[in-house]
Coordinates of C-alpha atoms in Angstrom, one line a residue:
M376 CA 7.5 3.5 -1.8
F377 CA 9.8 3.2 1.1
G378 CA 10.7 -0.5 0.9
K379 CA 11.9 0.1 -2.4
L380 CA 13.8 3.2 -1.4
A381 CA 15.3 1.6 1.3
V382 CA 16.4 -1.4 -0.7
K383 CA 18.0 1.6 -3.3
N384 CA 19.9 3.0 -0.5
V385 CA 21.2 -0.3 0.8
T386 CA 22.6 -1.4 -2.5
R387 CA 23.8 2.2 -3.2
S388 CA 25.4 2.2 0.2
L389 CA 26.5 -1.1 0.3
K390 CA 30.1 -0.3 0.7
D391 CA 29.2 2.2 3.6
Y392 CA 27.7 -1.3 5.2
S393 CA 30.4 -3.4 4.5
V394 CA 32.0 -2.9 8.4
Y395 CA 28.5 -3.1 9.9
F396 CA 27.9 -6.2 7.6
L397 CA 31.1 -7.7 8.4
T398 CA 30.4 -7.0 12.2
L399 CA 26.8 -8.7 12.3
T400 CA 27.6 -11.2 9.6
F401 CA 30.5 -12.7 12.1
G402 CA 28.4 -11.9 15.1
V403 CA 25.5 -14.3 13.8
C404 CA 27.9 -16.9 12.6
I405 CA 30.1 -17.2 16.1
F406 CA 26.5 -17.3 17.7
Y407 CA 25.0 -19.9 15.8
I408 CA 28.6 -21.9 15.7
F409 CA 28.5 -22.0 19.4
N410 CA 25.0 -22.7 20.3
S411 CA 24.6 -25.5 17.8
L412 CA 27.3 -27.7 20.3
E413 CA 24.5 -29.9 21.3
S414 CA 24.3 -31.3 17.6
Q415 CA 28.1 -32.0 17.1
W416 CA 28.8 -35.7 16.9
C417 CA 31.5 -35.4 19.8
M418 CA 28.6 -34.5 22.2
Q419 CA 26.6 -36.9 21.2
A420 CA 29.1 -39.1 21.5
L421 CA 30.0 -37.6 24.9
G422 CA 26.2 -37.8 26.3
Q423 CA 26.2 -41.3 25.8
S424 CA 28.4 -42.4 29.0
A425 CA 28.6 -39.2 30.3
S426 CA 25.6 -37.0 30.3
Y427 CA 26.3 -35.1 32.7
L428 CA 29.2 -33.5 31.2
V429 CA 27.3 -32.5 28.5
D430 CA 24.8 -30.7 30.3
A431 CA 27.7 -28.6 31.8
I432 CA 29.1 -27.8 28.7
L433 CA 25.9 -26.5 27.7
I434 CA 24.7 -24.6 30.3
F435 CA 28.1 -22.8 30.3
M436 CA 27.5 -22.0 26.6
D437 CA 24.3 -20.5 27.5
I438 CA 25.8 -18.2 30.6
F439 CA 28.7 -17.1 27.5
S440 CA 26.1 -16.7 24.9
A441 CA 24.0 -14.2 27.0
F442 CA 27.2 -12.5 27.5
V443 CA 28.0 -12.5 24.2
S444 CA 24.4 -11.2 23.4
V445 CA 25.6 -7.7 25.3
V446 CA 28.6 -7.4 23.8
L447 CA 27.6 -7.7 20.1
A448 CA 24.5 -5.0 21.1
C449 CA 26.9 -2.7 22.3
L450 CA 28.8 -3.5 19.5
V451 CA 26.0 -3.3 16.5
L452 CA 25.0 0.0 18.6
Y453 CA 28.6 1.5 18.0
A454 CA 28.5 0.6 14.1
N455 CA 25.3 2.2 13.6
T456 CA 26.1 5.1 15.3
F457 CA 28.9 5.8 13.2
L458 CA 26.6 5.2 10.1
M459 CA 24.1 7.8 11.4
K460 CA 27.4 9.9 11.2
R461 CA 28.2 9.4 8.2
R462 CA 24.6 10.1 6.6
K463 CA 24.1 13.2 8.3
R464 CA 23.5 15.0 5.2
E465 CA 21.8 12.7 3.4
L466 CA 19.2 12.8 6.8
G467 CA 19.6 16.6 6.4
T468 CA 18.8 16.8 2.4
Y469 CA 15.2 14.2 3.6
F470 CA 14.2 17.1 5.8
L471 CA 14.8 19.6 3.5
L472 CA 12.6 18.0 0.7
G473 CA 9.9 18.4 3.4
L474 CA 9.7 14.3 4.5
P475 CA 8.5 14.3 7.8
T476 CA 10.6 12.7 10.8
G477 CA 8.3 9.8 11.5
R478 CA 9.2 8.8 7.4
V479 CA 12.9 9.0 7.6
S480 CA 12.7 7.1 11.2
L481 CA 10.6 4.5 8.9
L482 CA 13.2 4.7 5.7
L483 CA 15.7 3.8 8.3
V484 CA 14.2 1.3 10.3
L485 CA 13.5 -0.9 6.7
E486 CA 17.3 -0.2 6.1
T487 CA 18.4 -1.7 9.2
L488 CA 15.9 -4.6 9.2
L489 CA 17.0 -5.2 5.5
I490 CA 20.7 -5.2 6.7
G491 CA 20.1 -7.3 9.0
L492 CA 18.1 -10.2 7.3
L493 CA 21.0 -10.1 5.1
A494 CA 23.4 -10.5 7.3
L495 CA 21.5 -13.0 9.5
A496 CA 21.0 -15.4 6.5
A497 CA 25.0 -14.7 5.6
G498 CA 26.2 -15.2 8.8
L499 CA 23.9 -18.3 9.5
G500 CA 26.0 -19.9 6.1
L501 CA 29.1 -19.1 7.1
G502 CA 28.1 -20.5 10.5
I503 CA 26.7 -23.9 9.0
L504 CA 30.1 -24.3 6.9
L505 CA 32.5 -23.5 10.0
S506 CA 30.3 -25.4 12.5
H507 CA 31.3 -28.5 10.1
V508 CA 35.0 -27.4 10.4
L509 CA 34.6 -27.6 14.2
G510 CA 33.1 -30.8 14.2
L511 CA 35.9 -32.2 12.4
F512 CA 38.4 -30.7 14.8
T513 CA 36.6 -31.7 17.6
I514 CA 36.7 -35.3 16.2
A515 CA 40.3 -35.2 15.6
M516 CA 40.3 -34.9 19.3
F517 CA 38.6 -37.6 20.1
S518 CA 40.5 -39.7 17.4
A519 CA 37.5 -41.0 16.5
Y520 CA 35.4 -41.3 13.5
P521 CA 31.6 -41.1 13.2
A522 CA 30.3 -43.4 10.5
E523 CA 28.8 -40.7 8.7
L524 CA 30.4 -37.1 8.2
G525 CA 28.1 -34.1 7.0
L526 CA 26.9 -30.5 7.4
I527 CA 25.6 -29.8 10.8
L528 CA 22.0 -27.8 10.8
S529 CA 21.0 -27.4 14.0
V530 CA 17.4 -25.7 14.7
P531 CA 17.6 -25.0 18.0
A532 CA 20.5 -22.9 17.1
I533 CA 19.0 -20.9 14.0
G534 CA 15.7 -20.0 16.5
K535 CA 18.2 -18.9 18.9
T536 CA 20.3 -16.9 16.5
A537 CA 17.3 -15.2 15.1
V538 CA 15.4 -14.4 18.6
Y539 CA 18.4 -13.1 20.1
F540 CA 19.6 -10.9 16.5
G541 CA 16.2 -10.1 16.1
A542 CA 16.2 -8.6 19.9
I543 CA 19.1 -6.4 18.8
F544 CA 18.1 -4.8 16.2
L545 CA 14.8 -3.7 17.6
V546 CA 16.6 -2.0 20.2
V547 CA 18.9 -0.6 16.9
M548 CA 15.8 -0.1 15.1
A549 CA 14.4 1.9 18.4
C550 CA 17.5 3.4 18.9
T551 CA 17.8 4.8 15.5
G552 CA 14.1 6.6 15.6
F553 CA 15.3 7.9 18.9
S554 CA 18.2 9.3 17.3
V555 CA 16.1 10.9 13.9
S556 CA 13.8 12.4 15.8
R557 CA 16.0 14.7 18.2
A558 CA 18.1 15.6 15.2
R559 CA 18.7 19.5 13.8
L560 CA 18.9 20.0 10.3
I561 CA 21.8 22.4 11.1
D562 CA 23.7 19.8 13.2
L563 CA 22.9 17.4 10.1
M564 CA 24.1 19.9 7.4
Q565 CA 27.1 20.9 9.4
G566 CA 27.9 17.0 10.5
R567 CA 31.5 16.9 8.7
R568 CA 32.5 20.6 9.2
K569 CA 34.1 20.1 13.0
N570 CA 37.9 19.8 12.7
E571 CA 40.1 18.2 15.5
E572 CA 42.6 20.7 16.3
M573 CA 46.2 19.0 17.2
K574 CA 48.5 20.0 19.5
E575 CA 52.3 18.8 19.0
R576 CA 53.6 17.9 22.3
P577 CA 57.4 18.7 23.3
L578 CA 60.0 16.4 22.1
W579 CA 60.9 15.8 25.7
Q580 CA 57.4 14.7 27.2
S581 CA 56.9 12.3 24.7
V582 CA 60.6 10.8 25.1
L583 CA 59.7 10.8 29.3
T584 CA 56.5 9.7 28.6
F585 CA 57.7 6.5 26.1
L586 CA 60.5 5.9 28.6
L587 CA 57.8 5.8 31.7
G588 CA 55.3 3.4 29.9
G589 CA 58.3 1.0 29.1
G590 CA 59.4 1.0 32.5
L591 CA 56.2 0.4 33.9
L592 CA 56.0 -2.8 31.1
L593 CA 58.8 -4.3 31.8
T594 CA 58.2 -4.0 35.3
A595 CA 54.9 -5.8 35.0
Y596 CA 56.5 -8.2 32.8
A597 CA 59.2 -9.0 35.5
M598 CA 56.3 -9.2 38.2
L599 CA 54.8 -11.5 36.4
L600 CA 57.4 -14.0 35.1
T601 CA 59.0 -14.2 38.8
R602 CA 55.4 -14.7 41.0
G603 CA 53.8 -16.6 38.3
L604 CA 49.8 -16.2 37.4
L605 CA 48.3 -18.3 40.2
R606 CA 49.4 -15.8 42.7
I607 CA 46.6 -13.5 43.5
D608 CA 46.9 -10.9 46.4
P609 CA 46.9 -7.2 46.0
L610 CA 50.6 -7.0 44.2
F611 CA 48.5 -9.3 41.3
F612 CA 46.4 -6.3 40.5
L613 CA 49.3 -4.2 41.1
M614 CA 50.5 -5.9 38.2
L615 CA 47.8 -5.7 35.8
A616 CA 47.4 -2.1 37.1
L617 CA 51.0 -1.2 35.7
G618 CA 50.9 -3.1 32.5
T619 CA 47.6 -1.3 31.9
A620 CA 49.1 2.3 32.8
G621 CA 52.4 1.0 30.5
T622 CA 50.3 0.2 27.5
L623 CA 48.9 3.2 28.2
L624 CA 51.5 5.5 28.2
F625 CA 53.6 4.1 25.2
F626 CA 50.7 4.6 23.3
R627 CA 50.2 8.4 24.3
S628 CA 53.7 8.9 23.8
L629 CA 53.5 8.1 20.0
S630 CA 51.7 11.1 19.2
G631 CA 55.0 13.2 19.1
F632 CA 57.5 10.4 19.7
L633 CA 56.8 8.6 16.3
L634 CA 56.8 12.3 14.7
R635 CA 60.2 13.1 15.9
L636 CA 61.7 10.3 15.3
V637 CA 61.0 10.1 11.7
K638 CA 61.5 13.9 11.0
G639 CA 65.3 13.2 11.9
R640 CA 65.0 11.3 9.1
K641 CA 64.6 13.7 6.3
R642 CA 64.7 11.7 3.3
L643 CA 61.9 9.0 4.8
Y644 CA 60.6 12.7 6.0
Y645 CA 59.7 14.0 2.5
K646 CA 59.0 10.5 0.9
G647 CA 56.0 10.7 -1.1
L648 CA 52.7 11.5 1.5
N649 CA 55.0 10.8 4.3
L650 CA 54.5 14.0 6.0
F651 CA 50.9 14.3 5.8
V652 CA 50.2 10.9 6.9
L653 CA 52.7 11.1 10.2
R654 CA 51.0 14.7 10.8
Q655 CA 47.6 13.0 10.5
F656 CA 48.3 9.7 12.3
N657 CA 50.2 12.4 15.6
S658 CA 46.7 14.7 15.4
R659 CA 44.7 11.2 16.1
I660 CA 46.3 9.2 18.6
H661 CA 46.7 12.1 20.3
T662 CA 43.0 11.7 21.1
T663 CA 42.5 8.2 20.2
Y664 CA 45.5 6.8 22.2
V665 CA 42.6 5.6 25.3
S666 CA 40.7 3.6 22.7
M667 CA 44.3 2.3 21.4
T668 CA 45.0 1.0 24.5
V669 CA 41.6 -0.7 24.9
I670 CA 41.5 -2.5 21.6
C671 CA 45.3 -3.4 22.8
L672 CA 44.1 -4.9 25.9
L673 CA 41.1 -7.0 24.0
L674 CA 43.4 -7.8 21.2
L675 CA 45.4 -9.6 24.4
L676 CA 42.9 -11.3 25.8
A677 CA 41.9 -12.5 22.2
I678 CA 45.4 -14.1 21.7
G679 CA 45.8 -15.7 25.0
V680 CA 42.2 -17.0 25.6
T681 CA 42.6 -18.6 22.4
A682 CA 46.2 -20.2 22.0
C683 CA 46.0 -21.3 26.0
S684 CA 42.4 -23.1 25.3
V685 CA 43.8 -24.6 21.9
G686 CA 47.5 -25.9 23.6
L687 CA 46.0 -26.9 27.1
N688 CA 44.1 -29.6 25.1
H689 CA 47.8 -31.9 25.0
T690 CA 47.9 -31.6 28.7
I691 CA 44.4 -32.7 29.4
E692 CA 44.9 -35.9 26.9
A693 CA 48.2 -36.9 28.6
N694 CA 46.5 -37.0 32.0
T695 CA 44.6 -39.5 30.9
D696 CA 47.6 -41.8 29.9
A697 CA 48.9 -41.2 33.4
S698 CA 45.8 -41.6 35.2
A699 CA 44.7 -45.3 33.1
P700 CA 47.2 -47.6 32.8
Y701 CA 44.5 -50.4 32.3
D702 CA 41.1 -50.5 30.4
F703 CA 39.9 -51.1 34.5
T704 CA 41.1 -51.5 37.9
L705 CA 38.6 -53.5 40.1
Q706 CA 40.0 -52.6 44.1
N707 CA 38.7 -54.6 47.3
Y708 CA 39.1 -52.3 49.8
S709 CA 38.8 -55.5 52.3
G710 CA 41.4 -57.4 51.0
D711 CA 43.0 -57.4 54.9
V712 CA 40.0 -58.7 56.1
R713 CA 39.2 -61.5 53.3
E714 CA 41.2 -61.7 50.1
V715 CA 38.8 -63.0 47.3
D716 CA 39.7 -64.5 44.2
I717 CA 38.4 -61.6 42.4
P718 CA 38.4 -63.2 38.7
A719 CA 36.4 -66.3 39.9
L720 CA 33.4 -64.2 41.7
L721 CA 33.0 -62.0 38.8
T722 CA 33.1 -65.5 36.5
A723 CA 30.6 -67.0 39.1
N724 CA 28.7 -63.7 39.0
G725 CA 28.2 -63.9 35.2
F726 CA 31.1 -61.9 33.7
D727 CA 33.5 -64.3 32.3
T728 CA 36.9 -63.0 32.7
S729 CA 38.9 -65.6 30.1
R730 CA 36.8 -64.4 27.3
E731 CA 36.1 -60.6 28.3
L732 CA 39.6 -59.5 29.1
R733 CA 42.5 -60.1 26.8
S734 CA 44.8 -59.8 29.9
S735 CA 44.6 -59.2 33.3
Y736 CA 46.2 -59.8 36.6
L737 CA 45.5 -59.9 40.5
C738 CA 48.0 -59.1 43.3
S739 CA 48.0 -57.2 46.7
L740 CA 49.0 -54.2 48.3
R741 CA 50.1 -54.6 51.2
Y742 CA 51.1 -52.9 54.4
G743 CA 54.6 -50.9 54.9
T744 CA 55.2 -52.6 58.4
P745 CA 54.7 -56.0 59.9
R746 CA 52.4 -54.3 62.6
P747 CA 50.1 -51.9 60.8
E748 CA 48.3 -51.4 63.5
E749 CA 50.8 -49.5 65.8
A750 CA 51.8 -47.7 63.5
G751 CA 49.0 -45.7 61.7
D752 CA 49.2 -46.0 58.5
P753 CA 53.0 -46.1 57.3
G754 CA 52.5 -46.3 54.0
T755 CA 52.3 -49.4 50.9
A756 CA 54.4 -52.0 50.3
L757 CA 54.1 -54.6 47.4
A758 CA 56.3 -57.1 45.7
L759 CA 58.6 -57.3 43.2
S760 CA 56.8 -60.1 40.8
D761 CA 53.7 -58.3 41.2
Y762 CA 55.1 -54.8 40.2
N763 CA 56.8 -56.5 37.0
A764 CA 53.9 -57.9 36.2
L765 CA 51.6 -54.8 36.3
M766 CA 54.3 -52.9 34.6
A767 CA 54.5 -55.5 31.8
L768 CA 50.6 -55.2 31.3
Q769 CA 51.5 -51.3 31.1
G770 CA 54.4 -52.4 28.5
R771 CA 57.2 -51.1 31.0
E772 CA 60.0 -51.6 32.2
G773 CA 60.0 -53.6 35.5
L774 CA 62.8 -54.1 38.7
T775 CA 65.7 -56.5 38.8
E776 CA 66.2 -58.0 42.5
E777 CA 69.2 -55.8 42.9
E778 CA 66.9 -53.0 42.8
V779 CA 64.8 -53.4 45.7
P780 CA 63.5 -52.4 47.9
C781 CA 63.1 -48.8 46.6
L782 CA 60.4 -46.1 46.7
R783 CA 58.2 -45.8 43.5
E784 CA 55.1 -43.8 42.0
D785 CA 54.6 -45.9 39.0
P786 CA 51.0 -45.6 38.4
L787 CA 49.8 -48.7 39.6
V788 CA 45.9 -48.4 39.4
T789 CA 43.1 -46.7 36.8
G790 CA 41.7 -44.0 38.5
F791 CA 42.0 -40.1 39.1
S792 CA 43.5 -41.1 42.5
G793 CA 46.4 -43.2 42.4
I794 CA 48.1 -45.2 45.5
G795 CA 51.3 -42.2 45.4
T796 CA 54.3 -43.2 46.5
Y797 CA 55.2 -47.0 47.6
R798 CA 58.0 -49.3 48.5
V799 CA 58.5 -52.3 46.1
V800 CA 60.0 -55.3 48.5
S801 CA 61.7 -58.6 47.4
D802 CA 58.4 -61.4 47.0
Q803 CA 60.0 -63.1 50.5
E804 CA 59.7 -59.5 52.2
A805 CA 56.2 -59.5 50.9
Q806 CA 55.0 -62.4 52.5
G807 CA 55.9 -60.9 56.0
L808 CA 53.6 -57.8 55.4
P809 CA 50.1 -57.9 56.0
V810 CA 47.4 -57.1 53.0
R811 CA 45.9 -53.9 52.6
R812 CA 43.8 -54.2 49.9
Q813 CA 43.3 -56.5 46.6
L814 CA 43.8 -55.2 42.9
F815 CA 42.9 -56.6 40.1
V816 CA 43.4 -55.2 36.7
G817 CA 42.6 -55.6 33.0
N818 CA 41.9 -54.8 29.9
Y819 CA 39.1 -55.6 27.5
A820 CA 39.0 -58.1 24.8
G821 CA 36.0 -56.8 22.5
D822 CA 34.7 -53.4 22.3
A823 CA 35.6 -51.2 25.3
Q824 CA 31.9 -49.5 26.1
A825 CA 29.6 -52.5 25.6
T826 CA 32.3 -54.6 27.9
E827 CA 32.4 -52.2 30.7
A828 CA 28.4 -52.0 30.9
R829 CA 28.3 -55.9 31.3
L830 CA 31.4 -55.2 34.0
E831 CA 29.0 -52.7 35.6
A832 CA 25.9 -54.8 35.3
V833 CA 27.7 -57.6 37.3
L834 CA 28.9 -55.2 40.0
A835 CA 25.8 -53.6 40.4
Q836 CA 24.1 -56.9 41.3
P837 CA 22.8 -57.1 44.8
G838 CA 24.8 -59.9 46.2
F839 CA 28.1 -58.9 44.8
F840 CA 29.3 -56.7 47.4
E841 CA 28.4 -58.6 50.3
S842 CA 31.8 -60.3 49.2
G843 CA 33.8 -56.6 50.5
S844 CA 34.0 -53.0 49.2
Y845 CA 34.8 -53.0 46.0
S846 CA 35.7 -49.7 43.7
L847 CA 35.9 -49.8 39.5
G848 CA 38.1 -47.4 38.0
S849 CA 37.6 -47.0 33.9
R850 CA 39.7 -45.8 31.6
L851 CA 36.4 -45.2 29.4
Q852 CA 35.3 -43.0 32.5
I853 CA 38.6 -40.7 33.0
Y854 CA 38.9 -40.4 29.3
L855 CA 35.3 -39.3 29.0
E856 CA 35.8 -36.7 31.9
N857 CA 38.9 -35.3 30.4
M858 CA 37.2 -34.5 26.7
G859 CA 34.5 -33.4 28.9
T860 CA 36.9 -30.9 30.2
K861 CA 39.1 -30.8 27.5
L862 CA 36.0 -29.5 25.5
L863 CA 34.9 -27.2 27.7
V864 CA 38.3 -25.7 27.9
L865 CA 38.2 -25.1 24.3
F866 CA 35.1 -24.1 23.2
M867 CA 34.8 -21.8 26.1
G868 CA 38.3 -20.3 25.1
L869 CA 37.5 -20.4 21.5
Y870 CA 33.9 -18.2 22.4
L871 CA 35.3 -15.4 24.2
G872 CA 38.5 -15.4 22.1
L873 CA 36.7 -14.7 18.5
V874 CA 34.5 -12.2 20.6
F875 CA 37.0 -10.3 22.0
L876 CA 39.0 -10.3 18.9
L877 CA 35.7 -9.4 17.0
T878 CA 35.0 -6.1 19.3
A879 CA 38.5 -5.2 18.6
A880 CA 38.6 -5.2 15.0
A881 CA 35.2 -3.7 14.8
V882 CA 35.7 -1.0 17.2
L883 CA 39.2 -0.3 15.6
A884 CA 37.5 -0.7 12.1
L885 CA 34.8 1.5 12.7
Q886 CA 37.3 4.5 14.6
Q887 CA 39.1 4.3 11.4
L888 CA 36.4 5.2 8.5
S889 CA 35.2 7.7 10.9
Q890 CA 38.5 9.2 11.0
A891 CA 38.7 8.6 6.9
A892 CA 35.6 10.4 6.8
D893 CA 36.8 13.7 8.4
D894 CA 40.0 13.7 6.6
Q895 CA 38.0 13.5 3.4
P896 CA 38.1 16.9 2.5
R897 CA 41.8 17.0 3.2
Y898 CA 42.6 13.9 0.8
Q899 CA 40.5 16.4 -1.6
L900 CA 43.1 19.4 -1.5
L901 CA 45.8 17.4 -1.8
S902 CA 44.2 15.4 -5.1
R903 CA 43.8 19.7 -6.0
L904 CA 47.7 20.0 -5.5
G905 CA 48.5 17.7 -7.7
A906 CA 49.2 14.3 -5.3
P907 CA 48.4 11.6 -7.8
E908 CA 45.8 8.6 -6.7
G909 CA 48.1 6.0 -6.1
M910 CA 50.4 8.1 -3.7
R911 CA 47.1 9.0 -2.0
D912 CA 46.3 5.5 -1.7
R913 CA 49.6 4.3 -0.2
A914 CA 48.8 7.0 2.4
V915 CA 45.8 5.9 3.3
F916 CA 47.2 2.2 3.3
T917 CA 49.8 3.6 5.8
Q918 CA 47.7 5.2 7.7
V919 CA 45.3 2.3 8.6
F920 CA 48.2 0.0 8.3
L921 CA 49.8 1.7 11.5
A922 CA 46.3 1.6 13.4
F923 CA 46.0 -1.8 12.8
A924 CA 49.2 -2.9 13.2
L925 CA 50.6 -0.8 16.7
P926 CA 47.8 -2.0 19.0
L927 CA 48.2 -6.1 17.6
A928 CA 52.4 -5.7 17.8
L929 CA 51.9 -5.1 21.3
A930 CA 49.2 -6.8 22.4
V931 CA 51.2 -10.1 20.7
V932 CA 54.5 -8.8 23.5
H933 CA 52.4 -8.9 25.9
A934 CA 50.8 -12.2 25.1
A935 CA 54.0 -13.9 24.6
V936 CA 55.2 -12.6 28.1
G937 CA 51.7 -14.1 29.3
M938 CA 52.2 -17.2 27.8
T939 CA 55.5 -17.7 28.6
A940 CA 54.1 -17.4 32.6
A941 CA 51.3 -20.0 31.7
N942 CA 53.6 -22.3 30.6
A943 CA 55.7 -22.4 33.8
V944 CA 52.4 -23.0 35.6
I945 CA 50.9 -25.8 33.3
A946 CA 54.3 -27.6 32.8
Q947 CA 54.2 -29.2 36.5
V948 CA 51.0 -31.4 34.8
G949 CA 52.2 -31.6 31.1
R950 CA 53.0 -29.1 28.2
V951 CA 51.6 -26.3 25.9
D952 CA 51.3 -27.5 22.1
A953 CA 52.6 -24.4 21.1
A954 CA 52.2 -25.1 17.6
A955 CA 48.9 -25.9 17.4
S956 CA 48.0 -22.9 19.7
S957 CA 50.3 -20.5 17.4
A958 CA 48.1 -21.9 14.2
V959 CA 44.9 -21.9 15.1
T960 CA 45.5 -18.1 16.9
A961 CA 47.1 -17.1 13.2
A962 CA 44.4 -18.2 11.7
F963 CA 41.4 -16.5 13.9
L964 CA 43.9 -13.3 13.5
L965 CA 44.3 -13.6 9.6
V966 CA 40.7 -14.0 9.5
I967 CA 38.9 -11.8 11.6
Y968 CA 41.9 -9.0 11.8
G969 CA 42.5 -9.3 8.0
A970 CA 39.2 -8.9 6.8
Y971 CA 38.6 -6.3 9.1
F972 CA 41.6 -4.2 7.8
L973 CA 41.0 -5.1 4.3
A974 CA 37.5 -3.7 4.7
T975 CA 38.8 -0.5 6.6
Y976 CA 41.3 -0.1 4.0
L977 CA 38.8 0.0 1.2
G978 CA 36.2 2.4 2.6
S979 CA 39.0 4.5 3.6
R980 CA 40.6 4.7 0.3
R981 CA 37.2 5.2 -1.7
M982 CA 36.5 8.1 0.8
A983 CA 39.7 9.3 0.3
R984 CA 39.0 9.4 -3.3
G985 CA 35.7 11.2 -2.7
R986 CA 33.2 8.1 -3.4
G987 CA 32.3 8.4 -0.3

């Protein structure tokens, strides 16, 4: 009986559950996507040569998942509180009919369980589809494609998601039963009769608050742009405090400033239901400016983190090319003691350089002065012919004899630690300088991974290093390490950005729906006064639009200033792909924020029509 009643209640109140269901579905979807990363092709490819990077990424994802689960639990509890408020009269009716408290609690638990199972199924389905999209995105980042592309189904991620959200729903059901057991009948029946008293602030106070808030924001912006993001000191925290206070004062001033501003334009003020909408907005923001500040800051974090994580990918990728001009570099650090014919030594030990390499070059780096033992470490010199040969291997222009001697910083070796600044000298001068070390650079003729494995096997032979002290720098290893960093930055940024966005949108939606429920009698009065349904619908749209657009607009301004400061830092090592970061961030905003806006508007409109 109670099972059928629970199904009937969920079906009948499906529109009431829309935002709640949307929050659960998006939460399950995001949680599954980022916990199924180990099944992604890119992670499997990375794990073949750099399994420690995969382990690090997965550890970070586990830590973030624990944090995300707490955030989502609080969000679900907040959404459940809204539903309980919406159903107070219904619960009071059950008590009037003589239904025991335990039975009412059981009914609500069954409803919560049902909506949870539906959201879990829908979220997992959406998560499987979007994890495929994420897989295609990361494959494009690798500039390579697997033999087969298909939907990824991660059984461990499904189990983990089910366990986490099962625990969340157990908490929700326990809280629901507890709140029902403590509810009083009179409070349930009169739950919607409490109205908020509107207090209109003097115009001068609103204008002063607005100017003060704007001044604090401009001060915080100026400090950020002049000081940058990397100076973490007391002034940095002062800057954050000024920005937060400015945002708070901005929204607080809107409670009177916007109303008085529109009042000055009589035609706009008295058009349609603008008078009613603005006074409603004025009365609400009087007490919700704190929550709007929090929502604005959450949106700022969502936009900033998402945009930076996507935009930084090009900077990380550019560092690979700068650190790896050749497929490998083998350095003989004992060249000052004994010069070795490295290609012959490799061939003698089983790595035929003429067959394994399509191009290679052996040269010597020299000390900058003839007697380095007297001058400590005066620097590095390179013969002109060697420099030109190395540049030719990179496909770059060399130097002429008229241009030497000169100081250069062009990359000479494959490895994160380059040579630094060195002096290019004539071949004749180089002959008089002592050898510092030997460089053997090359590009593989066949498959890079297989060829490098054979090279490493030769270098690992017991007798090979008796000939000197060697080190191997590999483009493949640098690429994989950079890709690991790239994926870690991308995944963590998207994970946090989406959670911040989901939290801001859900809290805002639930807040607006709660206010729409309180405004229902007012819209019914407008209907009795003759306001047509279309006019009332436009009034609802305007209220919801203002609530969603204002914190988003200010968050975009904050993010634009923050990204400018971030670009100034990143420009020292690369650049941010503004187009890609803006496109991805806009897509997330459109899908998640837009979905909540639409669901909120439809729910509020239904209540205004007296159907909720």
